[in-house]
Amino acid sequence: MQLSIKGLEDKASWQKANIKLPTYDIKKMRSVTSSKPEWIHFGAGNIFRGFIAALQDKLLNEGLEQSGIIATETFDYDIIKKIYDPFDNLTLMVTLKASGDLDMNIIASIAEGIRADSSDADEWAKLKKIFVNPSLKMVSYTITEKGYALRDMKGELFPVVVSDMKNGPDNPKHAMSVTASLLLERFRANAQPVAVVSMDNCSHNGEKLRASVLEVAKSWVDNSFADKSFYEWLSNEKIVSFPWSMIDKITPRPSEIVEEKLKSLGVENMQPVITNKNTYIAPFVNAEAPQYLVIEDNFPNGRPALEKAGVYMTDRETVNNTERMKVTTCLNPLHTALAVYGCMLGYKKIADEMSDPELKKLVETVGYKEGLPVVVNPKILDPKKFIDEVVGERLPNSYLPDTPQRIATDTSQKIPVRFGETLKSYLASSELNIKNLVAIPLTLAGWLRYLTGIDDNGEAMPVSSDPMLENLQAEMKANGIKNILSNKNIFGVDLYEAGLAEKVSGYFDELNAGKGAVRKTLKKYLG
């Protein structure tokens, strides 16, 4: 069986393999999308293919929508070239249940894949055509938190951003400059409303997206590349909205077990590829079953009926409370704790870590004991039940091939939100004492210990990619961790001012006290 439009014509073979097919007319959907595009998405990776595109696929299958999604990629063009184009933009979705059962279906809602490369005249023209069409309702993003950043750890603009601001909107490179440029095209063509929606796993994602796009736009106005009226239009959230959202679904790297299963069923060419940007990606997506998406319902030009696909459409305060619940207490901090300690202790799967008594105690303490006291209940989801599902079902799912090495990627970008927000809540509380925390400072110390690149057996280990890795390692080599502990960009607070620096420093020293010190320290404080 071939994953292609023509290959889907062999319905009997797909049905025999228990792989569900779309029930809508794919060619008709693509024609509608081409003439009247409603939704374009930046970030063509697995969370988009396996979750967001699946939402629209459900609506198409139920006859609730007629248009699909156009996917575009600003960072890794090979994803379009090697995963989208050869398979006619189709995705084979495999849901990995904790029971070991697999649900498999073809997602066909992606109408087109485009490289957001402003130096490619044809691809750039396609994007401009989409953005100037009044029918466009929604521009969404899963480009990771660092995709919105304009500045480095010192607060200085990245060279690519400086170049974009200096050279204007005609040939932008940074994702935020690309967005600002295409919105400028829309403004000049018709100034029609549109929603610009971050669906990335980070705090106040809509706020981050809006701030970065506006900063680029203002530089162009200041440098006479755009009229002041463009900035005024872009600033008016009744016309150009930047809704906040909370997303939650684990979509790890492709599993060899799933690849072999698909091969045994007769599905051809399912092997993963490694792109020029080192993305490990396959024609299929494997993911867990639990998923959550909460979006602020602010769409000035209309939107798909996402609530009928299971999305919580609500107000900004509820989104914020739900996001804070998940990102700062109930899931993401637990993930980071498992990631850094799992790497040092030699684990290759997150699920296996949950059988480790110290690591299980670590995440339970981070979540239940130290996180829950500062959670604001979002009402639409119960925080304790959410952690119960995370600890009892999601993290221990042995069929989910997620790795601590993957989760440890870009940790410097995650720490200020995943832990900093909780630290701020403790400092603001008249009832809670930040100095009573154990698991959170132990995790922060564990991350710093992880950056040394030495595992608990005293052997060299790979450290996952991180935009601050080189600077942090150089600083630690020169001065230890004392200066790092005061960096609010990293921890969200100055740990000296917060009264935690001494504890983190002490834990760090214990974790570095020779072979086996990581395990010994965990047992000492969590045993």
Short mmCIF file of N, CA, C and O in Angstrom, two decimals, residues 47 50-52 54-55 93-101 103 246-252 285-293 309-310 312 326 331 335 381 385-400 402:
data_model
loop_
_atom_site.label_atom_id
_atom_site.label_comp_id
_atom_site.label_asym_id
_atom_site.label_seq_id
_atom_site.Cartn_x
_atom_site.Cartn_y
_atom_site.Cartn_z
N ILE A 47 3.55 17.64 15.90
CA ILE A 47 2.40 18.08 16.71
C ILE A 47 1.32 18.66 15.81
O ILE A 47 0.12 18.51 16.07
N GLY A 50 -0.05 15.44 13.69
CA GLY A 50 -0.74 14.42 14.47
C GLY A 50 -1.83 14.92 15.38
O GLY A 50 -2.56 14.12 15.96
N PHE A 51 -1.96 16.23 15.52
CA PHE A 51 -2.99 16.78 16.42
C PHE A 51 -3.82 17.84 15.70
O PHE A 51 -5.02 17.67 15.48
N ILE A 52 -3.20 18.93 15.33
CA ILE A 52 -3.95 20.05 14.78
C ILE A 52 -4.60 19.70 13.44
O ILE A 52 -5.79 19.97 13.22
N ALA A 54 -5.32 16.82 12.51
CA ALA A 54 -6.33 15.80 12.80
C ALA A 54 -7.66 16.41 13.24
O ALA A 54 -8.72 15.84 12.99
N LEU A 55 -7.61 17.57 13.89
CA LEU A 55 -8.85 18.25 14.29
C LEU A 55 -9.66 18.64 13.06
O LEU A 55 -10.87 18.39 12.99
N MET A 93 -1.54 8.46 10.81
CA MET A 93 -1.57 8.72 12.25
C MET A 93 -1.74 7.42 13.03
O MET A 93 -2.66 6.64 12.77
N VAL A 94 -0.83 7.19 13.99
CA VAL A 94 -0.89 6.00 14.83
C VAL A 94 -1.00 6.44 16.29
O VAL A 94 -0.09 7.07 16.83
N THR A 95 -2.12 6.13 16.91
CA THR A 95 -2.33 6.47 18.31
C THR A 95 -1.93 5.29 19.19
O THR A 95 -2.42 4.18 19.01
N LEU A 96 -1.00 5.55 20.11
CA LEU A 96 -0.44 4.51 20.98
C LEU A 96 -1.16 4.53 22.32
O LEU A 96 -0.94 5.40 23.15
N LYS A 97 -2.00 3.56 22.55
CA LYS A 97 -2.75 3.50 23.80
C LYS A 97 -1.94 2.78 24.88
O LYS A 97 -1.09 1.95 24.58
N ALA A 98 -2.20 3.13 26.12
CA ALA A 98 -1.47 2.53 27.23
C ALA A 98 -1.70 1.02 27.29
O ALA A 98 -0.88 0.28 27.82
N SER A 99 -2.79 0.55 26.71
CA SER A 99 -3.10 -0.88 26.67
C SER A 99 -2.26 -1.63 25.65
O SER A 99 -2.21 -2.87 25.66
N GLY A 100 -1.61 -0.87 24.77
CA GLY A 100 -0.83 -1.48 23.70
C GLY A 100 -1.56 -1.53 22.38
O GLY A 100 -0.97 -1.85 21.34
N ASP A 101 -2.85 -1.22 22.39
CA ASP A 101 -3.62 -1.18 21.15
C ASP A 101 -3.21 0.03 20.31
O ASP A 101 -2.83 1.07 20.84
N ASP A 103 -4.55 2.65 17.24
CA ASP A 103 -5.57 3.20 16.35
C ASP A 103 -4.85 3.85 15.19
O ASP A 103 -3.95 4.67 15.40
N MET A 246 -3.57 26.85 24.99
CA MET A 246 -2.84 25.83 25.73
C MET A 246 -2.97 24.54 24.93
O MET A 246 -4.06 24.13 24.57
N ILE A 247 -1.83 23.92 24.65
CA ILE A 247 -1.84 22.67 23.89
C ILE A 247 -1.15 21.58 24.69
O ILE A 247 -0.19 21.85 25.42
N ASP A 248 -1.62 20.37 24.55
CA ASP A 248 -1.02 19.26 25.29
C ASP A 248 -1.26 17.95 24.56
O ASP A 248 -2.39 17.46 24.49
N LYS A 249 -0.21 17.41 23.98
CA LYS A 249 -0.23 16.08 23.38
C LYS A 249 1.21 15.70 23.12
O LYS A 249 1.97 16.49 22.57
N ILE A 250 1.60 14.52 23.52
CA ILE A 250 2.97 14.07 23.31
C ILE A 250 3.07 13.37 21.96
O ILE A 250 2.40 12.36 21.71
N THR A 251 3.91 13.91 21.08
CA THR A 251 4.14 13.33 19.76
C THR A 251 5.64 13.09 19.60
O THR A 251 6.35 13.91 19.03
N PRO A 252 6.14 11.98 20.13
CA PRO A 252 7.59 11.73 20.13
C PRO A 252 8.12 11.35 18.76
O PRO A 252 7.36 11.25 17.79
N VAL A 285 2.99 9.51 12.04
CA VAL A 285 3.16 10.15 13.35
C VAL A 285 2.63 9.20 14.40
O VAL A 285 1.52 8.68 14.26
N ASN A 286 3.45 8.91 15.43
CA ASN A 286 2.92 8.14 16.55
C ASN A 286 2.79 9.06 17.77
O ASN A 286 3.65 9.90 18.01
N ALA A 287 1.70 8.90 18.49
CA ALA A 287 1.42 9.80 19.60
C ALA A 287 0.52 9.13 20.62
O ALA A 287 -0.12 8.11 20.35
N GLU A 288 0.48 9.72 21.81
CA GLU A 288 -0.42 9.24 22.85
C GLU A 288 -1.86 9.61 22.52
O GLU A 288 -2.11 10.47 21.66
N ALA A 289 -2.79 8.99 23.21
CA ALA A 289 -4.20 9.29 22.99
C ALA A 289 -4.67 10.57 23.68
O ALA A 289 -5.38 11.37 23.06
N PRO A 290 -4.31 10.82 24.97
CA PRO A 290 -4.79 12.04 25.61
C PRO A 290 -4.31 13.29 24.87
O PRO A 290 -3.16 13.38 24.43
N GLN A 291 -5.21 14.24 24.70
CA GLN A 291 -4.84 15.50 24.06
C GLN A 291 -5.78 16.60 24.52
O GLN A 291 -6.96 16.38 24.78
N TYR A 292 -5.21 17.80 24.63
CA TYR A 292 -5.98 18.96 25.07
C TYR A 292 -5.56 20.18 24.24
O TYR A 292 -4.37 20.41 24.02
N LEU A 293 -6.53 20.94 23.81
CA LEU A 293 -6.27 22.23 23.18
C LEU A 293 -7.34 23.20 23.66
O LEU A 293 -8.54 22.96 23.51
N ALA A 309 -14.64 19.50 17.43
CA ALA A 309 -13.55 18.53 17.30
C ALA A 309 -12.88 18.28 18.65
O ALA A 309 -11.83 17.64 18.72
N GLY A 310 -13.48 18.83 19.72
CA GLY A 310 -12.95 18.59 21.05
C GLY A 310 -12.09 19.70 21.62
O GLY A 310 -11.50 19.55 22.70
N TYR A 312 -11.43 23.21 23.48
CA TYR A 312 -12.11 24.09 24.43
C TYR A 312 -11.97 25.52 23.92
O TYR A 312 -10.87 26.08 23.93
N LYS A 326 -0.95 23.48 33.42
CA LYS A 326 -0.22 22.45 32.71
C LYS A 326 1.27 22.76 32.59
O LYS A 326 2.12 21.94 32.92
N LEU A 331 2.37 19.24 34.35
CA LEU A 331 2.96 18.34 33.37
C LEU A 331 4.39 18.74 32.98
O LEU A 331 5.34 18.00 33.19
N HIS A 335 8.07 16.70 33.24
CA HIS A 335 8.82 16.26 32.06
C HIS A 335 10.29 16.67 32.14
O HIS A 335 11.19 15.88 31.87
N LEU A 381 -10.81 21.96 33.50
CA LEU A 381 -10.04 20.75 33.79
C LEU A 381 -9.67 20.77 35.27
O LEU A 381 -9.33 21.82 35.81
N LYS A 385 -6.79 15.79 38.98
CA LYS A 385 -7.11 14.70 38.05
C LYS A 385 -6.16 14.73 36.85
O LYS A 385 -5.81 13.69 36.30
N PHE A 386 -5.77 15.93 36.47
CA PHE A 386 -4.84 16.08 35.35
C PHE A 386 -3.49 15.44 35.71
O PHE A 386 -2.93 14.67 34.92
N ILE A 387 -2.98 15.74 36.92
CA ILE A 387 -1.72 15.12 37.35
C ILE A 387 -1.90 13.61 37.51
O ILE A 387 -1.00 12.83 37.16
N ASP A 388 -3.04 13.19 38.03
CA ASP A 388 -3.31 11.75 38.17
C ASP A 388 -3.15 11.04 36.83
O ASP A 388 -2.55 9.97 36.74
N GLU A 389 -3.71 11.65 35.77
CA GLU A 389 -3.61 11.07 34.43
C GLU A 389 -2.16 11.08 33.94
O GLU A 389 -1.68 10.11 33.34
N VAL A 390 -1.45 12.18 34.20
CA VAL A 390 -0.05 12.30 33.78
C VAL A 390 0.81 11.23 34.44
O VAL A 390 1.56 10.50 33.78
N VAL A 391 0.71 11.14 35.77
CA VAL A 391 1.57 10.23 36.54
C VAL A 391 1.11 8.78 36.41
O VAL A 391 1.93 7.86 36.37
N GLY A 392 -0.19 8.58 36.34
CA GLY A 392 -0.71 7.21 36.34
C GLY A 392 -0.87 6.58 34.98
O GLY A 392 -0.82 5.35 34.86
N GLU A 393 -1.03 7.39 33.93
CA GLU A 393 -1.30 6.83 32.60
C GLU A 393 -0.33 7.31 31.53
O GLU A 393 0.22 6.51 30.77
N ARG A 394 -0.09 8.61 31.47
CA ARG A 394 0.64 9.15 30.33
C ARG A 394 2.14 8.90 30.40
O ARG A 394 2.73 8.37 29.46
N LEU A 395 2.77 9.30 31.49
CA LEU A 395 4.22 9.10 31.60
C LEU A 395 4.63 7.63 31.62
O LEU A 395 5.66 7.26 31.04
N PRO A 396 3.86 6.74 32.28
CA PRO A 396 4.26 5.33 32.31
C PRO A 396 3.90 4.54 31.04
O PRO A 396 4.16 3.33 30.99
N ASN A 397 3.31 5.18 30.03
CA ASN A 397 2.89 4.47 28.82
C ASN A 397 4.11 3.91 28.10
O ASN A 397 4.81 4.62 27.38
N SER A 398 4.37 2.62 28.27
CA SER A 398 5.58 2.01 27.72
C SER A 398 5.53 1.89 26.20
O SER A 398 6.56 1.61 25.58
N TYR A 399 4.36 2.11 25.63
CA TYR A 399 4.25 2.04 24.17
C TYR A 399 4.55 3.37 23.51
O TYR A 399 4.57 3.47 22.29
N LEU A 400 4.78 4.39 24.33
CA LEU A 400 5.10 5.71 23.81
C LEU A 400 6.62 5.88 23.83
O LEU A 400 7.22 5.97 24.91
N ASP A 402 8.91 7.99 23.91
CA ASP A 402 9.47 9.32 24.17
C ASP A 402 10.73 9.18 25.00
O ASP A 402 10.82 8.32 25.88
#
